[in-house]
Amino acid sequence: MYFVKAPAKINLTLDTLAKRSDGYHEVEMIMTTVDLADRIGLEAREDGIIEIVSVDRFIPNDAKNLAFQAAALLKKRYDVSQGVSITIEKNIPVAAGLAGGSSDAAATLRGLNHVWNLGLSLDELAVLGAEIGSDVPFCVYGGTALATGRGEKIEHLPAPPPCWVILAKPVIGVSTAEIYGQLDLSTAFHPDTQAMIRAIDEKDFEAMIHGLGNTLEGVTLHLYPEVKELKEQMKRFGAEGVLMSGSGPTVFGIVQQESRAQRVVNALRGFCDEVYCVRLLGDREELPKGV
Ligand SMILES: C[C@@](CO)(OP(=O)(O)O)[C@H](O)COP(=O)(O)OP(=O)(O)OC[C@H]1O[C@@H](n2ccc(N)nc2=O)[C@H](O)[C@@H]1O
Ligand SMILES: Nc1ncnc2c1ncn2[C@@H]1O[C@H](COP(=O)(O)OP(=O)(O)O)[C@@H](O)[C@H]1O
């Protein structure tokens, strides 16, 4: 079995610029990879069948699974006769704003490129990934990037300043389509993407904290007051910067010191079942082998 890591992402900024005629929104997002990952196992099979093997009851085990779609797309496009059994060990919360499904699809593309011996570049895999979902191209590369268009156009950025990230997910799951659907662009908050890029370039922790912002946050916080409450708790417990990731409902807190991160995690444990304390994997060059 060939194993590939599928790490989650957070959005340091997410700005929505306009609604497009194709149903998507034009966005500007700064995304960075975090060290919380699913593990994808790939085993080629000679009968040509694509199969999903997972014990997670929250993800589909048929053609609705984004990893299945990634395999089906590669198989069809490159006329591959082999099939594959895809084992998904799910560690990233589902429908959480952390791109777990997109990252599984991206890892499947990277892994099958090796297992099926296709010889494609990451750029080629990212173009294919855009056919599966807007977040898949970023997940193909990982690291830190500015994503534009509907999220599929990627410009790589250096790693953000070193920090600890606390992820807390309320029990609800959120539909990205629903949140975008309820966004009112005339009143929405718009983060300063360029200021965040400067903060990252200059490795300026304070400026990064100051620049955190997400257009979709207002919509989700309005629909789900428990997310607002969680944000306030995280701030109260000592997180230096706090923001909702993607369309939510996961809230992340950023701190510089590990001891402070542990304090925030311990304080949150009584209120929230799913809490993780992770590092950023913001530098593509330093991603562990197999990511
Ligand atoms: C909001 C973000 C931020 O990173 O992440 P998540 O919260 O899902 O993790 C992404 O833009 C989500 O990307 P992804 O989850 O791949 O979305 P897609 O499958 O492409 O689209 C799902 C639906 O969301 C809406 N959508 C998505 C992307 C976009 N730029 N504009 C949109 O309006 C559309 O209604 C679309 O049908
Ligand atoms: N491999 C997968 N992992 C997680 N979710 C998946 C997967 N394949 C399909 N899905 C579906 O995609 C939806 C969004 O999942 P996910 O990527 O976890 O959330 P988000 O887009 O909020 O980051 C879920 O409702 C889930 O049913």
Tab-separated table of C-alpha atoms and ligand atoms in Angstrom:
chain	number	residue	atom	x	y	z
A	1	MET	CA	0.000	0.000	0.000
A	2	TYR	CA	1.294	3.493	-0.885
A	3	PHE	CA	0.500	6.120	1.779
A	4	VAL	CA	-0.003	9.860	1.226
A	5	LYS	CA	-0.676	12.557	3.821
A	6	ALA	CA	-3.648	14.871	3.252
A	7	PRO	CA	-3.251	17.890	5.550
A	8	ALA	CA	-5.933	20.467	6.437
A	9	LYS	CA	-5.763	24.181	5.594
A	10	ILE	CA	-6.838	27.370	7.300
A	11	ASN	CA	-7.670	30.690	5.621
A	12	LEU	CA	-5.660	33.551	7.157
A	13	THR	CA	-7.768	35.868	4.985
A	14	LEU	CA	-10.813	35.186	2.831
A	15	ASP	CA	-12.179	38.073	0.808
A	16	THR	CA	-15.155	37.680	-1.499
A	17	LEU	CA	-15.083	40.251	-4.291
A	18	ALA	CA	-18.100	39.509	-6.498
A	19	LYS	CA	-20.727	36.951	-7.400
A	20	ARG	CA	-20.105	35.389	-10.816
A	21	SER	CA	-22.621	34.282	-13.395
A	22	ASP	CA	-21.501	30.628	-13.034
A	23	GLY	CA	-22.750	30.468	-9.420
A	24	TYR	CA	-19.297	30.835	-7.854
A	25	HIS	CA	-17.792	33.883	-6.157
A	26	GLU	CA	-14.606	35.679	-7.103
A	27	VAL	CA	-12.320	35.387	-4.073
A	28	GLU	CA	-8.912	36.394	-2.720
A	29	MET	CA	-7.747	34.027	0.001
A	30	ILE	CA	-4.505	33.428	1.820
A	31	MET	CA	-4.372	29.769	2.719
A	32	THR	CA	-1.804	27.863	4.726
A	33	THR	CA	-1.402	24.151	5.511
A	34	VAL	CA	-1.648	22.924	9.102
A	35	ASP	CA	-0.293	19.752	10.659
A	36	LEU	CA	-3.588	17.901	11.048
A	37	ALA	CA	-3.894	15.311	8.316
A	38	ASP	CA	-5.915	12.426	6.926
A	39	ARG	CA	-3.914	9.411	5.778
A	40	ILE	CA	-4.684	8.018	2.353
A	41	GLY	CA	-3.604	4.481	1.418
A	42	LEU	CA	-3.585	3.509	-2.264
A	43	GLU	CA	-3.430	-0.018	-3.618
A	44	ALA	CA	-3.588	-0.558	-7.381
A	45	ARG	CA	-5.971	-3.273	-8.541
A	46	GLU	CA	-6.088	-5.114	-11.859
A	47	ASP	CA	-9.909	-5.318	-12.150
A	48	GLY	CA	-10.171	-1.596	-12.974
A	49	ILE	CA	-12.530	-0.886	-10.025
A	50	ILE	CA	-12.218	2.225	-7.841
A	51	GLU	CA	-13.169	1.490	-4.243
A	52	ILE	CA	-13.281	3.657	-1.086
A	53	VAL	CA	-12.474	1.933	2.198
A	54	SER	CA	-13.241	4.000	5.295
A	55	VAL	CA	-14.821	3.429	8.674
A	56	ASP	CA	-15.750	7.116	9.015
A	57	ARG	CA	-19.538	7.402	9.067
A	58	PHE	CA	-19.489	11.070	8.048
A	59	ILE	CA	-17.983	10.607	4.592
A	60	PRO	CA	-19.503	8.914	1.536
A	61	ASN	CA	-17.900	5.646	0.376
A	62	ASP	CA	-19.097	5.913	-3.222
A	63	ALA	CA	-18.663	8.261	-6.193
A	64	LYS	CA	-19.645	11.204	-3.981
A	65	ASN	CA	-16.324	10.892	-2.147
A	66	LEU	CA	-13.911	13.521	-3.468
A	67	ALA	CA	-11.026	11.006	-3.386
A	68	PHE	CA	-13.095	8.672	-5.593
A	69	GLN	CA	-13.723	11.579	-7.979
A	70	ALA	CA	-10.001	12.318	-8.142
A	71	ALA	CA	-9.216	8.700	-9.067
A	72	ALA	CA	-12.064	8.532	-11.605
A	73	LEU	CA	-10.912	11.744	-13.263
A	74	LEU	CA	-7.290	10.570	-13.613
A	75	LYS	CA	-8.374	7.127	-14.831
A	76	LYS	CA	-10.633	8.571	-17.525
A	77	ARG	CA	-8.340	11.418	-18.652
A	78	TYR	CA	-5.246	9.216	-18.955
A	79	ASP	CA	-7.036	6.030	-20.023
A	80	VAL	CA	-5.698	3.998	-17.085
A	81	SER	CA	-6.794	0.346	-17.131
A	82	GLN	CA	-5.940	-0.342	-13.465
A	83	GLY	CA	-8.292	0.479	-10.597
A	84	VAL	CA	-7.448	1.382	-7.008
A	85	SER	CA	-8.573	0.707	-3.440
A	86	ILE	CA	-8.430	4.004	-1.551
A	87	THR	CA	-8.259	3.693	2.230
A	88	ILE	CA	-9.108	6.913	4.069
A	89	GLU	CA	-8.071	7.305	7.692
A	90	LYS	CA	-10.064	10.412	8.589
A	91	ASN	CA	-8.552	12.736	11.186
A	92	ILE	CA	-9.729	16.105	9.828
A	93	PRO	CA	-13.266	17.019	10.962
A	94	VAL	CA	-15.805	16.824	8.090
A	95	ALA	CA	-17.652	19.877	6.687
A	96	ALA	CA	-15.548	22.019	9.001
A	97	GLY	CA	-13.956	24.683	6.773
A	98	LEU	CA	-10.632	22.810	6.848
A	99	ALA	CA	-10.776	21.373	3.293
A	100	GLY	CA	-10.549	17.763	4.465
A	101	GLY	CA	-12.365	16.393	1.422
A	102	SER	CA	-10.401	18.609	-0.977
A	103	SER	CA	-7.142	17.512	0.613
A	104	ASP	CA	-8.120	13.828	0.303
A	105	ALA	CA	-8.777	14.458	-3.401
A	106	ALA	CA	-5.454	16.284	-3.811
A	107	ALA	CA	-3.511	13.549	-1.992
A	108	THR	CA	-5.210	10.933	-4.176
A	109	LEU	CA	-4.098	12.837	-7.296
A	110	ARG	CA	-0.504	13.062	-6.024
A	111	GLY	CA	-0.455	9.459	-4.853
A	112	LEU	CA	-2.010	7.936	-7.986
A	113	ASN	CA	0.395	9.948	-10.144
A	114	HIS	CA	3.041	7.765	-8.469
A	115	VAL	CA	1.096	4.465	-8.189
A	116	TRP	CA	-0.222	4.581	-11.764
A	117	ASN	CA	3.109	5.952	-12.986
A	118	LEU	CA	1.592	8.910	-14.865
A	119	GLY	CA	4.542	11.327	-14.694
A	120	LEU	CA	2.379	14.450	-14.267
A	121	SER	CA	3.675	17.683	-12.724
A	122	LEU	CA	2.065	19.304	-9.671
A	123	ASP	CA	0.863	22.099	-11.975
A	124	GLU	CA	-0.929	19.533	-14.158
A	125	LEU	CA	-2.452	17.854	-11.102
A	126	ALA	CA	-3.648	21.248	-9.803
A	127	VAL	CA	-5.417	21.995	-13.104
A	128	LEU	CA	-7.175	18.620	-12.886
A	129	GLY	CA	-7.989	19.255	-9.225
A	130	ALA	CA	-9.929	22.399	-10.110
A	131	GLU	CA	-12.472	20.152	-11.854
A	132	ILE	CA	-13.194	18.507	-8.492
A	133	GLY	CA	-13.426	21.572	-6.238
A	134	SER	CA	-12.180	25.133	-5.767
A	135	ASP	CA	-9.881	24.232	-2.848
A	136	VAL	CA	-8.264	21.187	-4.499
A	137	PRO	CA	-5.530	23.062	-6.464
A	138	PHE	CA	-4.208	24.677	-3.259
A	139	CYS	CA	-4.262	21.289	-1.537
A	140	VAL	CA	-2.260	19.744	-4.401
A	141	TYR	CA	0.649	22.095	-3.568
A	142	GLY	CA	0.187	22.804	0.173
A	143	GLY	CA	2.355	25.381	1.912
A	144	THR	CA	1.115	28.969	1.834
A	145	ALA	CA	-0.506	30.701	-1.120
A	146	LEU	CA	-2.722	33.466	-2.397
A	147	ALA	CA	-5.698	31.829	-4.118
A	148	THR	CA	-7.786	33.875	-6.544
A	149	GLY	CA	-10.455	33.263	-9.192
A	150	ARG	CA	-12.897	30.904	-7.476
A	151	GLY	CA	-9.896	29.692	-5.451
A	152	GLU	CA	-8.155	27.693	-8.176
A	153	LYS	CA	-5.484	30.238	-9.224
A	154	ILE	CA	-2.497	29.781	-6.947
A	155	GLU	CA	0.446	32.113	-6.257
A	156	HIS	CA	2.908	30.675	-3.764
A	157	LEU	CA	3.886	32.709	-0.705
A	158	PRO	CA	6.626	32.212	1.884
A	159	ALA	CA	5.809	30.589	5.218
A	160	PRO	CA	4.042	32.798	7.804
A	161	PRO	CA	5.904	33.665	11.018
A	162	PRO	CA	6.268	30.609	13.297
A	163	CYS	CA	3.276	30.101	15.584
A	164	TRP	CA	0.926	27.567	17.155
A	165	VAL	CA	-2.602	27.091	15.911
A	166	ILE	CA	-5.502	25.925	18.066
A	167	LEU	CA	-8.399	24.483	16.063
A	168	ALA	CA	-11.804	24.122	17.691
A	169	LYS	CA	-14.802	22.694	15.893
A	170	PRO	CA	-18.327	22.978	17.248
A	171	VAL	CA	-20.518	19.876	16.731
A	172	ILE	CA	-22.350	21.366	13.740
A	173	GLY	CA	-21.254	20.917	10.097
A	174	VAL	CA	-21.616	23.797	7.635
A	175	SER	CA	-22.448	23.745	3.909
A	176	THR	CA	-20.123	26.018	1.924
A	177	ALA	CA	-22.810	26.573	-0.735
A	178	GLU	CA	-25.317	27.694	1.903
A	179	ILE	CA	-22.913	30.202	3.463
A	180	TYR	CA	-21.911	31.714	0.099
A	181	GLY	CA	-25.614	31.750	-0.802
A	182	GLN	CA	-26.484	33.947	2.176
A	183	LEU	CA	-23.607	36.398	1.763
A	184	ASP	CA	-24.655	40.015	1.249
A	185	LEU	CA	-21.692	41.672	-0.464
A	186	SER	CA	-23.019	45.202	0.109
A	187	THR	CA	-22.548	44.885	3.889
A	188	ALA	CA	-19.777	42.258	4.130
A	189	PHE	CA	-16.417	42.869	5.829
A	190	HIS	CA	-13.404	42.846	3.488
A	191	PRO	CA	-9.975	41.927	4.876
A	192	ASP	CA	-6.822	43.626	3.580
A	193	THR	CA	-5.176	40.852	1.539
A	194	GLN	CA	-2.132	42.944	0.599
A	195	ALA	CA	-1.453	43.803	4.268
A	196	MET	CA	-1.471	40.076	5.088
A	197	ILE	CA	0.936	39.351	2.235
A	198	ARG	CA	3.282	42.049	3.636
A	199	ALA	CA	2.977	40.566	7.140
A	200	ILE	CA	3.933	37.140	5.780
A	201	ASP	CA	6.807	38.539	3.683
A	202	GLU	CA	8.175	40.414	6.690
A	203	LYS	CA	7.475	37.522	9.127
A	204	ASP	CA	5.656	40.068	11.291
A	205	PHE	CA	3.546	38.110	13.824
A	206	GLU	CA	1.650	41.166	15.167
A	207	ALA	CA	0.716	42.311	11.653
A	208	MET	CA	-0.427	38.791	10.767
A	209	ILE	CA	-2.706	38.714	13.833
A	210	HIS	CA	-4.001	42.175	13.000
A	211	GLY	CA	-4.693	41.205	9.376
A	212	LEU	CA	-6.814	38.079	10.013
A	213	GLY	CA	-10.229	38.467	8.359
A	214	ASN	CA	-12.933	36.477	6.573
A	215	THR	CA	-15.905	37.812	4.582
A	216	LEU	CA	-17.908	34.640	5.283
A	217	GLU	CA	-17.512	34.831	9.044
A	218	GLY	CA	-20.417	37.255	9.569
A	219	VAL	CA	-22.807	34.921	7.736
A	220	THR	CA	-21.863	31.791	9.710
A	221	LEU	CA	-21.751	33.614	13.056
A	222	HIS	CA	-25.241	34.958	12.414
A	223	LEU	CA	-26.619	31.507	11.502
A	224	TYR	CA	-24.771	29.651	14.260
A	225	PRO	CA	-24.368	31.717	17.464
A	226	GLU	CA	-22.350	28.867	19.015
A	227	VAL	CA	-19.510	29.708	16.602
A	228	LYS	CA	-19.546	33.327	17.817
A	229	GLU	CA	-19.494	32.103	21.417
A	230	LEU	CA	-16.529	29.818	20.652
A	231	LYS	CA	-14.622	32.718	19.084
A	232	GLU	CA	-15.171	34.840	22.173
A	233	GLN	CA	-14.091	32.021	24.476
A	234	MET	CA	-10.895	31.468	22.514
A	235	LYS	CA	-10.027	35.158	22.821
A	236	ARG	CA	-10.861	35.148	26.524
A	237	PHE	CA	-8.682	32.084	27.119
A	238	GLY	CA	-5.662	33.862	25.626
A	239	ALA	CA	-5.472	33.342	21.859
A	240	GLU	CA	-3.671	36.313	20.303
A	241	GLY	CA	-5.630	36.172	17.041
A	242	VAL	CA	-8.908	34.330	16.384
A	243	LEU	CA	-10.778	33.706	13.132
A	244	MET	CA	-13.224	31.284	11.552
A	245	SER	CA	-11.672	29.136	8.812
A	246	GLY	CA	-13.303	29.068	5.356
A	247	SER	CA	-17.079	28.805	5.567
A	248	GLY	CA	-16.720	27.425	9.106
A	249	PRO	CA	-17.641	26.305	11.639
A	250	THR	CA	-14.038	25.620	12.792
A	251	VAL	CA	-12.508	28.529	14.675
A	252	PHE	CA	-8.726	28.844	14.880
A	253	GLY	CA	-6.634	30.730	17.401
A	254	ILE	CA	-3.025	31.762	16.835
A	255	VAL	CA	-0.391	32.168	19.534
A	256	GLN	CA	3.381	32.511	19.537
A	257	GLN	CA	4.265	30.427	22.602
A	258	GLU	CA	3.621	26.703	22.966
A	259	SER	CA	2.832	27.071	26.700
A	260	ARG	CA	0.152	29.631	25.888
A	261	ALA	CA	-1.300	27.338	23.211
A	262	GLN	CA	-1.566	24.536	25.782
A	263	ARG	CA	-3.349	26.867	28.217
A	264	VAL	CA	-5.925	27.798	25.555
A	265	VAL	CA	-6.439	24.133	24.619
A	266	ASN	CA	-6.920	23.056	28.241
A	267	ALA	CA	-9.394	25.862	28.866
A	268	LEU	CA	-11.398	25.013	25.743
A	269	ARG	CA	-11.605	21.275	26.451
A	270	GLY	CA	-14.590	21.663	28.786
A	271	PHE	CA	-16.572	23.568	26.154
A	272	CYS	CA	-15.673	21.949	22.867
A	273	ASP	CA	-15.227	18.234	22.067
A	274	GLU	CA	-12.953	18.686	19.076
A	275	VAL	CA	-9.868	20.733	19.902
A	276	TYR	CA	-6.458	20.362	18.237
A	277	CYS	CA	-3.161	22.130	18.784
A	278	VAL	CA	-1.026	22.086	15.644
A	279	ARG	CA	1.892	23.785	13.918
A	280	LEU	CA	1.719	25.390	10.530
A	281	LEU	CA	3.198	23.494	7.576
A	282	GLY	CA	3.448	26.781	5.759
A	283	ASP	CA	6.631	26.164	3.797
A	284	ARG	CA	6.263	23.922	0.734
A	285	GLU	CA	9.970	23.199	0.684
A	286	GLU	CA	9.802	21.753	4.197
A	287	LEU	CA	6.725	19.575	3.784
A	288	PRO	CA	7.517	16.066	5.017
A	289	LYS	CA	7.987	13.400	2.358
A	290	GLY	CA	4.633	11.953	1.311
A	291	VAL	CA	2.644	15.163	1.947
B	1	LIG	C1	-14.950	28.450	1.522
B	1	LIG	C2	-13.685	27.717	1.178
B	1	LIG	C3	-12.481	28.610	1.489
B	1	LIG	O1	-11.264	27.921	1.413
B	1	LIG	O2	-13.445	26.536	1.912
B	1	LIG	P1	-14.284	25.558	2.881
B	1	LIG	O3	-14.992	26.317	3.913
B	1	LIG	O4	-15.224	24.785	2.005
B	1	LIG	O5	-13.230	24.670	3.478
B	1	LIG	C4	-13.629	27.370	-0.340
B	1	LIG	O6	-13.770	28.527	-1.107
B	1	LIG	C5	-14.652	26.369	-0.786
B	1	LIG	O7	-14.041	25.493	-1.679
B	1	LIG	P2	-14.680	24.053	-2.014
B	1	LIG	O8	-15.144	23.397	-0.745
B	1	LIG	O9	-13.683	23.313	-2.854
B	1	LIG	O10	-15.950	24.475	-2.822
B	1	LIG	P3	-16.586	23.942	-4.196
B	1	LIG	O11	-16.868	22.479	-4.035
B	1	LIG	O12	-15.791	24.382	-5.356
B	1	LIG	O13	-17.952	24.751	-4.199
B	1	LIG	C6	-19.030	24.436	-3.340
B	1	LIG	C7	-20.051	25.553	-3.479
B	1	LIG	O14	-19.605	26.724	-2.771
B	1	LIG	C8	-19.901	27.909	-3.489
B	1	LIG	N1	-18.648	28.598	-3.860
B	1	LIG	C9	-17.448	27.967	-3.751
B	1	LIG	C10	-16.276	28.629	-4.083
B	1	LIG	C11	-16.374	29.958	-4.539
B	1	LIG	N2	-15.273	30.650	-4.877
B	1	LIG	N3	-17.567	30.567	-4.646
B	1	LIG	C12	-18.713	29.910	-4.296
B	1	LIG	O15	-19.800	30.483	-4.377
B	1	LIG	C13	-20.712	27.476	-4.710
B	1	LIG	O16	-22.068	27.531	-4.349
B	1	LIG	C14	-20.276	26.030	-4.903
B	1	LIG	O17	-21.256	25.255	-5.537
B	2	LIG	N1	-13.007	12.408	1.438
B	2	LIG	C1	-13.905	13.236	1.980
B	2	LIG	N2	-13.679	13.781	3.183
B	2	LIG	C2	-14.568	14.637	3.724
B	2	LIG	N3	-15.718	14.999	3.156
B	2	LIG	C3	-16.007	14.487	1.958
B	2	LIG	C4	-15.103	13.604	1.328
B	2	LIG	N4	-15.638	13.299	0.141
B	2	LIG	C5	-16.801	13.948	0.034
B	2	LIG	N5	-17.045	14.669	1.128
B	2	LIG	C6	-18.229	15.532	1.343
B	2	LIG	O1	-17.797	16.878	1.160
B	2	LIG	C7	-18.440	17.755	2.078
B	2	LIG	C8	-17.452	18.843	2.554
B	2	LIG	O2	-16.467	18.217	3.261
B	2	LIG	P1	-15.080	18.853	3.754
B	2	LIG	O3	-14.107	18.923	2.665
B	2	LIG	O4	-14.697	18.064	4.959
B	2	LIG	O5	-15.502	20.287	4.266
B	2	LIG	P2	-15.096	21.788	3.937
B	2	LIG	O6	-15.371	22.000	2.474
B	2	LIG	O7	-15.975	22.596	4.830
B	2	LIG	O8	-13.673	21.994	4.288
B	2	LIG	C9	-18.988	16.882	3.197
B	2	LIG	O9	-20.359	17.134	3.328
B	2	LIG	C10	-18.747	15.440	2.767
B	2	LIG	O10	-19.926	14.657	2.752
